[in-house]
XYZ file of C-alpha atoms in Angstrom:
718
model
C 48.021 51.915 56.166
C 45.561 54.679 55.205
C 46.054 57.862 57.413
C 42.484 58.822 58.407
C 42.796 59.484 62.080
C 45.144 62.649 61.888
C 42.772 65.148 63.627
C 41.998 62.861 66.699
C 45.906 61.838 66.641
C 46.967 65.618 66.941
C 44.324 66.265 69.794
C 45.639 63.379 71.839
C 48.829 64.516 71.562
C 48.295 68.168 72.584
C 46.856 66.983 75.869
C 49.716 64.572 76.811
C 52.581 65.160 78.875
C 55.984 64.083 78.087
C 56.210 61.316 80.125
C 52.668 60.079 78.855
C 54.093 60.272 75.538
C 57.381 58.223 76.083
C 54.894 55.766 78.032
C 53.176 55.058 74.701
C 56.821 53.935 73.032
C 56.899 51.148 75.670
C 55.908 47.670 75.333
C 56.186 45.278 78.411
C 55.786 41.381 78.591
C 52.920 39.914 81.295
C 54.837 37.072 81.807
C 58.626 36.209 81.581
C 58.562 32.621 80.384
C 59.233 33.373 76.420
C 62.647 35.070 76.750
C 65.382 36.558 78.757
C 64.409 39.620 81.325
C 61.792 37.893 83.813
C 58.159 39.078 84.344
C 56.983 42.527 84.237
C 53.365 41.739 85.716
C 53.570 44.371 88.431
C 55.058 46.785 86.456
C 52.807 46.539 83.681
C 49.758 47.064 86.000
C 51.420 50.293 87.567
C 52.129 51.802 84.531
C 48.806 51.137 82.952
C 47.029 52.851 85.399
C 49.372 55.625 85.406
C 49.277 56.052 81.788
C 52.935 55.577 81.070
C 52.297 52.123 78.635
C 51.495 51.679 75.368
C 51.503 47.811 74.757
C 51.830 44.534 76.208
C 52.603 41.186 75.100
C 52.269 37.625 76.009
C 48.523 38.106 77.327
C 45.742 36.749 75.911
C 42.388 35.580 76.422
C 39.550 38.022 76.632
C 39.080 38.044 80.656
C 42.899 38.849 81.127
C 43.280 41.210 78.570
C 39.890 43.205 79.472
C 40.627 43.490 83.087
C 44.517 44.996 82.349
C 42.734 47.051 79.830
C 40.165 48.534 82.081
C 43.063 49.480 84.328
C 44.382 51.717 81.305
C 41.220 53.291 80.073
C 39.328 53.553 83.271
C 41.925 54.439 85.864
C 44.743 56.736 83.749
C 44.253 60.410 82.957
C 44.044 59.722 79.557
C 42.595 56.677 78.829
C 44.476 55.510 76.028
C 43.837 51.922 75.177
C 46.684 49.182 75.503
C 47.621 47.450 72.566
C 47.837 43.515 72.874
C 50.416 41.685 70.833
C 51.729 37.942 70.891
C 53.388 35.645 68.525
C 50.917 34.138 66.441
C 53.392 32.587 63.939
C 51.035 30.007 62.250
C 48.218 29.668 64.589
C 46.658 30.383 67.749
C 44.463 27.309 68.959
C 44.638 25.687 65.256
C 48.218 25.455 64.758
C 48.701 25.207 60.628
C 52.089 23.730 59.135
C 55.212 25.880 59.870
C 55.710 28.703 57.623
C 58.524 26.870 55.409
C 56.216 24.077 55.167
C 53.634 26.646 53.875
C 55.895 27.953 51.283
C 56.488 24.616 49.662
C 52.579 24.322 48.817
C 53.491 27.171 46.388
C 50.008 28.230 47.276
C 49.235 31.880 48.698
C 45.937 30.574 49.522
C 47.380 28.412 52.214
C 48.968 31.134 53.858
C 46.129 33.514 53.446
C 44.029 30.675 55.026
C 46.374 30.040 58.122
C 46.258 33.676 58.876
C 42.286 34.361 58.285
C 41.918 31.449 61.426
C 44.688 32.702 63.113
C 43.451 36.358 63.009
C 39.660 35.107 64.171
C 40.769 33.028 67.194
C 43.629 35.592 68.011
C 40.977 38.940 68.186
C 38.417 37.167 70.054
C 40.891 36.299 73.060
C 41.379 39.824 73.304
C 44.805 40.339 71.192
C 45.074 43.128 68.435
C 48.519 42.474 66.889
C 50.277 39.530 65.697
C 54.343 39.459 65.153
C 53.976 37.877 61.905
C 54.577 37.379 58.972
C 58.414 36.822 59.252
C 60.023 37.172 55.960
C 63.696 36.794 56.412
C 64.833 35.118 53.076
C 67.791 32.925 54.126
C 70.425 30.785 52.689
C 71.075 28.832 55.802
C 69.277 25.795 56.899
C 71.296 25.286 59.837
C 69.659 28.323 61.184
C 66.703 27.240 63.370
C 64.570 30.229 62.451
C 64.288 28.983 58.641
C 61.424 27.184 60.096
C 59.414 30.305 60.563
C 60.647 31.958 57.133
C 59.493 31.136 53.351
C 62.977 29.653 52.312
C 65.407 31.009 49.995
C 63.746 33.078 47.419
C 62.982 36.623 47.618
C 59.915 36.384 45.412
C 58.333 33.323 47.052
C 58.889 35.525 50.304
C 56.983 38.237 49.112
C 53.912 36.432 47.552
C 53.462 34.320 50.917
C 53.886 37.759 52.928
C 51.684 39.493 51.217
C 48.784 36.383 50.985
C 49.704 36.422 55.295
C 49.150 40.476 55.626
C 45.949 40.436 53.835
C 44.693 37.368 55.685
C 45.575 38.766 59.058
C 44.317 42.567 58.191
C 42.133 42.657 55.163
C 42.159 45.304 52.531
C 45.571 46.857 51.815
C 44.199 50.350 52.925
C 43.594 49.211 56.401
C 39.534 49.403 56.455
C 39.358 46.315 57.714
C 41.772 46.525 61.213
C 38.480 47.695 63.209
C 36.840 44.307 62.406
C 36.434 41.362 65.141
C 38.139 38.960 62.969
C 41.240 41.025 62.108
C 44.353 41.605 63.953
C 47.379 43.950 62.677
C 50.165 42.380 61.225
C 54.028 42.972 61.934
C 56.991 42.290 59.068
C 59.838 41.025 60.526
C 62.864 41.044 60.899
C 63.874 44.179 59.440
C 66.140 43.468 57.825
C 68.682 41.065 56.732
C 68.413 38.334 59.873
C 68.483 35.530 57.504
C 72.041 36.293 56.501
C 73.376 35.551 59.861
C 76.684 34.040 59.823
C 77.097 30.322 60.322
C 73.363 30.457 60.804
C 74.407 31.396 64.378
C 71.026 33.147 65.882
C 71.192 37.073 66.611
C 74.875 36.777 64.746
C 76.597 39.187 62.064
C 75.353 40.233 58.657
C 77.741 41.958 56.940
C 75.887 42.767 53.357
C 76.384 44.929 50.341
C 73.572 47.406 49.404
C 72.936 45.564 46.118
C 72.275 42.333 48.300
C 70.089 44.033 50.583
C 67.918 45.452 48.241
C 67.595 42.670 45.698
C 67.623 39.961 48.303
C 66.261 40.618 51.634
C 64.388 43.814 51.371
C 61.801 42.768 48.495
C 59.602 40.829 50.700
C 59.357 43.552 53.104
C 58.585 46.147 50.415
C 55.256 44.172 49.473
C 53.851 43.488 52.982
C 54.254 47.318 53.325
C 52.366 47.615 49.609
C 50.204 45.095 51.275
C 49.313 47.528 54.009
C 51.153 46.024 56.700
C 50.569 47.675 59.718
C 54.295 47.371 61.684
C 57.719 46.397 60.991
C 59.967 44.551 63.789
C 63.666 45.464 63.838
C 65.996 42.497 63.418
C 68.576 41.345 66.174
C 71.719 41.574 63.616
C 73.940 44.242 62.380
C 73.384 45.636 58.832
C 77.160 45.989 57.717
C 78.606 47.031 61.290
C 75.240 48.781 62.141
C 72.848 46.991 64.551
C 69.296 47.162 63.164
C 67.865 48.758 66.182
C 69.597 51.586 65.373
C 70.301 51.661 62.127
C 68.769 54.771 60.538
C 70.070 53.462 56.789
C 67.380 50.877 56.560
C 64.562 52.434 59.279
C 64.604 56.093 58.299
C 66.064 56.236 55.007
C 64.817 53.116 53.152
C 61.615 51.907 55.281
C 60.266 55.523 56.143
C 61.609 57.971 53.746
C 62.332 56.059 50.305
C 58.831 53.641 50.989
C 56.447 56.373 52.842
C 56.219 53.809 55.613
C 53.118 55.342 57.846
C 52.957 52.470 60.313
C 55.763 51.861 63.135
C 58.449 50.429 63.797
C 58.858 47.907 67.154
C 61.932 46.598 68.749
C 62.583 42.957 69.203
C 62.665 41.385 72.672
C 65.204 43.729 74.510
C 66.514 44.773 71.404
C 67.076 48.220 72.542
C 69.166 46.902 75.293
C 71.058 44.827 73.405
C 72.771 48.041 71.622
C 75.122 48.139 74.556
C 76.283 44.607 74.047
C 76.659 45.055 70.462
C 79.277 47.592 71.182
C 77.202 50.232 69.553
C 75.955 52.346 72.625
C 77.760 53.020 75.641
C 74.991 52.927 78.151
C 71.255 52.701 78.459
C 70.938 56.541 77.384
C 72.920 56.186 74.594
C 70.979 52.768 73.551
C 67.685 55.103 73.505
C 69.087 58.085 71.904
C 70.330 55.991 68.939
C 67.352 53.715 68.423
C 65.199 56.626 68.818
C 66.660 58.868 66.217
C 67.498 55.879 63.762
C 63.666 55.564 63.387
C 62.495 53.120 66.139
C 59.232 53.993 67.864
C 58.400 51.222 70.456
C 60.688 49.277 72.793
C 59.715 45.741 73.657
C 60.424 44.995 77.050
C 63.666 46.805 77.869
C 62.934 50.390 79.347
C 65.566 52.497 78.230
C 63.620 54.907 76.212
C 61.140 55.041 78.986
C 63.623 55.439 81.634
C 65.942 57.747 79.821
C 63.529 59.801 77.272
C 62.572 62.833 79.080
C 66.492 63.535 80.184
C 67.533 63.141 76.540
C 64.824 65.332 75.745
C 65.816 68.061 78.040
C 69.524 67.894 76.564
C 68.494 68.161 73.068
C 69.694 64.821 72.357
C 66.240 63.537 70.975
C 63.853 66.188 69.334
C 60.083 66.464 70.556
C 59.196 66.569 67.044
C 60.837 62.606 66.684
C 58.730 61.989 69.945
C 55.560 63.039 68.462
C 56.090 61.227 65.171
C 56.611 58.087 67.028
C 53.781 58.318 69.220
C 51.405 59.341 66.370
C 52.578 56.440 64.586
C 51.513 54.232 67.661
C 47.942 56.176 68.327
C 47.245 55.895 64.671
C 47.241 51.980 64.628
C 44.992 52.090 67.907
C 42.460 54.508 66.132
C 42.589 52.023 63.118
C 42.088 48.911 65.364
C 39.016 50.491 66.944
C 40.294 50.332 70.242
C 38.981 53.844 71.218
C 35.407 53.266 70.441
C 35.628 49.413 71.514
C 38.797 48.757 73.876
C 37.198 45.511 75.410
C 36.900 42.351 73.625
C 33.652 40.229 73.684
C 34.136 37.679 76.518
C 31.078 35.565 75.174
C 32.198 35.585 71.448
C 35.604 34.357 72.101
C 36.879 31.399 70.263
C 37.861 28.734 72.803
C 39.603 25.946 70.647
C 39.998 24.338 67.040
C 36.679 24.416 65.053
C 36.002 21.556 62.957
C 36.122 24.033 59.918
C 39.740 25.594 61.136
C 40.907 22.060 61.451
C 39.856 21.323 58.155
C 41.764 24.212 57.025
C 44.667 22.749 58.602
C 44.579 19.702 57.561
C 44.232 21.321 53.874
C 47.100 23.249 54.366
C 49.430 20.457 55.497
C 48.438 17.910 52.919
C 49.126 20.652 50.331
C 52.564 21.486 51.908
C 53.985 18.301 51.546
C 56.626 17.335 49.046
C 57.476 13.520 47.302
C 61.055 13.430 47.308
C 61.167 10.348 45.880
C 58.981 7.275 44.839
C 60.569 4.241 43.522
C 58.804 1.492 42.168
C 55.492 3.596 43.198
C 55.285 2.528 46.533
C 53.099 5.583 47.144
C 50.299 5.910 47.291
C 49.721 3.121 49.701
C 46.471 0.886 49.624
C 44.192 1.427 52.171
C 43.271 -2.668 51.864
C 47.218 -3.841 52.418
C 46.739 -6.880 54.931
C 49.152 -5.184 57.367
C 51.054 -1.754 57.531
C 53.730 -1.456 60.019
C 54.043 2.370 61.154
C 57.412 2.673 62.996
C 59.803 5.189 63.740
C 60.517 7.763 66.623
C 57.562 10.293 65.756
C 55.032 7.484 64.339
C 53.306 7.883 67.679
C 54.421 11.717 68.556
C 51.458 14.162 69.428
C 53.555 17.230 69.433
C 54.012 17.657 65.538
C 53.217 21.528 65.788
C 56.253 22.704 65.074
C 58.125 25.758 66.619
C 56.025 28.740 67.819
C 53.014 27.117 68.101
C 51.282 29.530 69.813
C 48.472 28.565 73.103
C 47.406 25.850 71.054
C 50.442 23.877 70.679
C 50.573 22.940 74.405
C 46.657 22.393 74.682
C 45.750 20.673 71.645
C 47.855 17.870 70.830
C 48.802 17.107 66.930
C 46.809 14.049 65.800
C 49.680 11.388 65.499
C 50.708 9.647 62.106
C 49.664 6.048 63.401
C 46.345 7.024 64.596
C 45.670 8.480 61.226
C 46.837 5.733 59.196
C 44.628 3.522 61.397
C 42.065 5.478 60.450
C 42.892 5.685 57.032
C 43.068 2.117 56.513
C 40.613 1.202 58.958
C 40.264 -2.529 57.336
C 43.717 -3.140 57.599
C 45.894 -4.231 60.534
C 47.905 -1.368 61.590
C 51.259 -2.253 63.737
C 53.206 -0.083 65.614
C 56.451 -0.795 67.078
C 58.163 0.042 70.544
C 61.166 2.334 70.832
C 64.121 -0.321 69.958
C 65.345 -0.900 66.357
C 64.645 -4.913 66.846
C 60.763 -3.866 67.633
C 60.513 -1.945 64.682
C 62.285 -4.669 62.124
C 59.795 -7.046 64.210
C 56.836 -5.122 63.001
C 58.127 -4.202 59.520
C 59.207 -8.005 58.649
C 55.623 -9.207 59.576
C 53.550 -6.259 57.288
C 53.327 -5.812 53.553
C 54.564 -2.254 53.784
C 55.706 0.175 56.270
C 56.014 3.642 57.235
C 58.984 5.043 59.102
C 58.413 8.230 60.620
C 61.438 10.034 61.572
C 62.906 13.615 61.720
C 63.339 16.269 64.463
C 61.200 17.215 67.271
C 59.855 20.712 67.544
C 62.350 21.788 69.782
C 65.374 21.327 67.675
C 64.233 24.255 65.038
C 62.996 27.631 65.885
C 64.624 30.662 67.589
C 67.800 29.646 69.359
C 67.831 26.460 67.805
C 70.770 26.259 65.493
C 72.206 22.604 64.696
C 75.951 22.495 63.395
C 75.384 19.135 61.878
C 71.606 19.166 60.274
C 71.058 15.249 59.552
C 68.193 12.887 61.276
C 69.101 12.677 65.080
C 71.183 9.874 66.513
C 69.597 6.519 65.728
C 67.057 7.389 63.149
C 69.407 6.548 60.293
C 70.212 3.178 61.346
C 66.696 2.820 62.157
C 66.243 3.305 58.398
C 69.109 0.837 57.361
C 67.541 -2.024 59.436
C 64.195 -1.297 57.958
C 65.537 -1.535 54.451
C 67.483 -4.617 55.304
C 64.220 -6.471 55.802
C 63.621 -5.994 52.017
C 59.925 -4.924 52.801
C 58.717 -1.893 50.329
C 58.375 1.120 52.657
C 58.211 4.901 52.709
C 60.111 7.189 55.115
C 58.006 10.168 56.386
C 60.272 13.273 57.305
C 59.191 15.577 59.979
C 61.348 18.792 60.374
C 61.968 22.135 60.539
C 64.586 22.982 58.182
C 66.142 21.218 54.998
C 68.033 18.138 55.821
C 71.173 16.164 55.222
C 69.850 12.900 53.635
C 72.434 11.508 51.348
C 73.635 8.706 53.475
C 70.673 6.841 53.649
C 68.558 8.131 50.282
C 69.114 5.287 48.201
C 67.743 2.723 50.898
C 64.504 4.380 51.143
C 62.266 3.484 47.944
C 59.940 6.687 48.896
C 60.620 9.681 51.069
C 57.992 12.432 51.828
C 59.009 15.516 53.174
C 55.748 16.795 55.681
C 57.746 19.243 57.962
C 56.251 20.273 60.831
C 52.430 20.049 59.933
C 50.631 21.236 62.848
C 47.428 20.146 64.812
C 46.319 17.985 61.921
C 49.588 16.842 61.356
C 48.581 12.805 61.262
C 45.614 12.924 58.874
C 47.678 15.234 56.600
C 50.514 12.829 56.451
C 47.883 9.902 55.839
C 45.980 12.010 53.015
C 49.062 12.117 51.122
C 50.497 8.790 51.872
C 47.041 6.761 50.716
C 47.050 9.226 47.911
C 43.556 11.009 49.045
C 45.764 14.308 48.326
C 48.038 14.168 45.336
C 51.697 15.475 46.874
C 52.246 19.056 44.964
C 54.212 21.032 47.096
C 57.584 21.795 46.063
C 60.733 22.456 48.213
C 61.314 26.449 48.931
C 64.830 25.765 50.037
C 67.758 23.543 48.489
C 68.651 20.705 50.728
C 72.442 20.345 50.732
C 74.215 17.099 50.341
C 76.394 17.881 53.278
C 76.520 20.813 55.826
C 80.056 21.636 54.376
C 78.218 22.775 51.406
C 76.369 25.664 53.066
C 75.616 27.814 51.816
C 74.069 26.200 48.872
C 71.193 27.762 46.893
C 69.589 28.095 43.715
C 70.063 31.859 42.976
C 73.877 32.020 43.071
C 76.097 33.903 40.724
C 78.006 32.153 38.197
C 81.334 33.050 39.338
C 84.272 33.536 36.795
C 85.366 29.909 36.976
C 81.553 28.124 37.186
C 81.509 24.523 37.624
C 80.299 23.002 34.232
C 78.859 19.445 34.695
C 80.137 18.426 31.118
C 83.201 18.836 32.177
C 83.513 17.111 35.954
C 87.061 16.736 35.755
C 87.976 20.427 34.921
C 90.300 21.460 38.043
C 90.312 25.301 38.316
C 86.651 25.775 38.992
C 84.234 26.431 42.057
C 83.969 22.958 43.369
C 84.415 20.723 46.534
C 86.812 17.789 45.518
C 84.900 15.383 47.491
C 81.445 16.252 46.746
C 79.067 16.309 43.733
C 78.321 19.697 42.631
C 75.111 21.516 43.468
C 72.370 20.424 46.116
C 70.826 17.299 46.778
C 67.392 18.617 45.714
C 67.449 21.828 44.447
C 64.944 24.651 44.956
C 61.243 24.090 43.505
C 61.772 20.557 43.370
C 58.794 17.968 43.970
C 57.677 14.500 42.739
C 54.010 13.429 42.235
C 51.943 10.225 41.827
C 51.435 11.500 38.266
C 53.608 12.645 35.685
C 53.644 15.837 33.722
C 55.127 17.482 30.592
C 55.656 21.164 30.243
C 56.874 22.714 26.981
C 59.197 25.475 26.724
C 58.278 29.176 27.332
C 56.529 31.171 24.784
C 56.893 34.865 24.861
C 54.492 37.305 22.965
C 57.418 39.482 21.902
C 60.877 38.752 21.395
C 62.375 42.428 22.193
C 61.164 45.326 24.620
C 62.902 48.918 25.003
C 64.102 50.047 28.582
C 61.467 53.030 27.727
C 58.540 50.910 27.041
C 59.217 48.818 30.284
C 59.591 52.144 32.149
C 56.335 53.019 30.963
C 54.656 50.015 32.375
C 54.885 47.682 29.267
C 55.167 43.890 30.099
C 56.256 40.881 28.173
C 53.784 37.794 28.283
C 54.954 34.811 28.923
C 53.138 31.491 28.068
C 53.517 27.736 29.006
C 51.563 24.797 28.611
C 51.345 21.897 30.819
C 49.968 18.382 30.324
C 49.168 15.759 32.877
C 50.846 12.720 31.052
C 49.896 10.278 33.869
C 46.847 7.926 34.962
C 45.913 10.056 38.212
C 44.506 13.511 38.749
C 47.775 15.712 40.014
C 49.103 18.712 40.903
C 52.221 20.635 39.059
C 53.886 23.660 40.071
C 55.075 25.772 36.891
C 58.009 28.191 37.565
C 59.100 30.951 35.614
C 62.672 32.296 35.906
C 64.970 34.781 34.369
C 68.669 35.208 33.623
C 69.987 38.329 32.818
C 72.893 37.339 30.975
C 75.528 40.440 31.209
C 74.904 43.183 33.695
C 76.626 45.587 35.457
C 75.919 44.134 38.209
C 76.536 40.188 37.959
C 72.994 38.690 38.117
C 71.967 35.069 39.793
C 71.464 32.305 37.267
C 68.090 32.084 38.053
C 65.695 34.566 39.573
C 62.121 33.250 40.228
C 59.674 35.553 38.979
C 56.200 33.627 38.781
C 54.470 30.247 39.535
C 51.422 29.055 39.287
C 50.149 25.522 40.976
C 47.734 23.685 38.890
C 45.445 20.590 39.320
C 44.807 18.641 36.216
C 43.443 15.154 35.368
C 44.836 12.599 33.209
C 45.751 13.768 29.753
C 44.254 17.146 30.644
C 46.359 20.088 28.988
C 46.586 23.906 30.246
C 48.470 27.208 29.564
C 49.842 29.121 32.240
C 50.440 32.590 31.200
C 53.196 34.810 33.310
C 53.699 38.929 32.986
C 57.434 40.345 33.072
C 57.485 43.764 33.178
C 60.662 46.274 34.602
C 60.338 45.157 38.613
C 61.390 41.333 37.277
C 63.580 42.478 34.689
C 65.531 44.987 36.459
C 67.959 44.974 39.670
C 68.849 47.606 42.325
C 72.402 48.768 42.286
C 75.000 49.125 44.890
C 73.877 52.892 45.284
C 72.965 53.428 49.068
C 70.627 56.119 48.130
C 68.651 53.461 46.265
C 68.586 52.812 42.257
C 66.699 50.565 40.433
C 67.888 49.839 36.794
C 66.474 48.157 33.548
C 69.731 47.757 31.562
C 70.134 46.631 27.562
C 70.790 43.454 27.098
C 69.830 39.719 26.539
C 67.826 37.911 29.170
C 67.186 34.273 29.278
C 63.268 33.571 30.153
C 63.074 29.969 31.661
C 60.210 28.042 32.654
C 59.569 24.031 34.036
C 59.143 22.564 37.627
C 62.179 23.341 39.177
C 64.963 25.891 39.545
C 66.844 23.116 37.346
C 64.433 24.351 34.304
C 66.696 24.033 31.233
C 63.835 25.354 28.470
C 63.970 28.992 27.426
C 63.624 31.587 25.079
C 65.554 34.957 24.684
C 64.389 38.053 25.556
C 66.435 41.200 24.047
C 66.145 44.676 26.128
C 66.793 47.274 23.443
């Protein structure tokens, strides 16, 4: 975000008392229904009137935000406006697919569309700031918050984070923030939250410097380059130091090395939790450690406001650090135009999903679905089938928004799969079934084809929704087995917020469509794909394990000194399980379609490049030809991976460095071109000071349609 308000900020700082400065560092919550701590409404109003409050979360609606804003602007001494924040993760009124689903689209336009619609609805309802995007790279499907992430790959997370920041904020220089249809974004959670041990929320993360920089940090750096206004600290420790008091990540990397000019906000009571971590002795100590480590605003807990002045007087924090934190917050308020226009236009508030927003959500939902299996071409369904059975516990569910659905998730129901199938096959008898297996079997036996809708309810994923076993909930596998026993063709639709272990029933299901939690237009999006109105073209943004005991399993792994070799499956002393086939059930980047594609091996415009050339900005161009060899128009995602064969730090066997989703008619052929530069061919070392290197040697460049691509060309770096 550009720095264009220094004179105004400096002038205002000069007029503020110390108490008012610490007040700007405080964010309180309007209600207590989203987390621990209880409501703070009375405290919020009193602090706003006294000019001792910087921000409020969990309040929305122009009438409500304006009433509170007037207390701050018209009754406090300096009239500094409040900054209103809200968790708008994948929609305000109009819920889009969960972020993990959007990642499956391999299409940044999907994420940008979500952010644009969300920003418009959010800002007109008096909210200036969203706590999104979340870009926590994770190898842990048990972790409920994988639903909010873009999966296991740092490159994919980075591309989609940039798209979301652009959709929320507009241009990277921050010039769009004052617009009536934009909001400030927040890159979270800084950092390595996705590495929590055992997938348990808020848990320990012990991470090397090279893994921190090569795996977890790249999406944040990309978001900063896109102009993200704020960053949120993570709940976890990072190599023994809680992220809320981690000077290495917040001060050294984020603010000094990267030059971040925005501000860092805590997560919910994150400063208070430094005591529970065993890192701070008491409240004053927690406030000191957090502020000195680079945290700028405290969410909900009040340690900075309660103890800041005494810490300042005792010399335990410096006035220069306090002024820096306040300046960062004021700078955003100026950029948002709050000093000129503190109130939302109540007459212009968007009060619900528009037809245009619904259509965007429907498009996003369909583009996010992944076809995992389609034996005997069960899909697409014919709308002229004589009778279609739609069964399963989620067939008639109107709650398919997914975790963190926003205000719209409770006010506007999702379109059900059952209703959407009825609409799509208007001339066909669509037979639903009751909750029991016997009723479902009877409906299927009377039908020509069946759709079995199973998966997780939204409450089973998201924050504080960790599962030790990630198969289908009780009774659903038995339902699939009973339907399979009828002999009727059927398709399973999975509605879930994480990868599932589905090996036990997969072979009995002719077709499987991974639909995730698709949002407000869920049923329509599912029906669009089931009937072939939209060709499935999504790819998995995360590996699907064969069994929970195999976790973590991910594509960008290291080889080890004794790698498993498929050509020698009985080899004993290698890295493998005795009782489980090697590798995931479905790998990262996998996805089928209703047509077939052929991709040629990659072509390099040069076979050698020097380190010096790369350091001067040179790049290697990679071309890949792809052809639709089937009989239907369809989508394919061409993916580019690199493998540094021998390096001073062992490199992953694959690293995604490019992708392109293309739509081709039958027989059509196109060429996709990628560029590989120093950032793609180098890596970060274990140096805590941050050293990026491109080393001479052999790099294999792979191209194909999943992370299992085998076609490659060798590039030599000299």
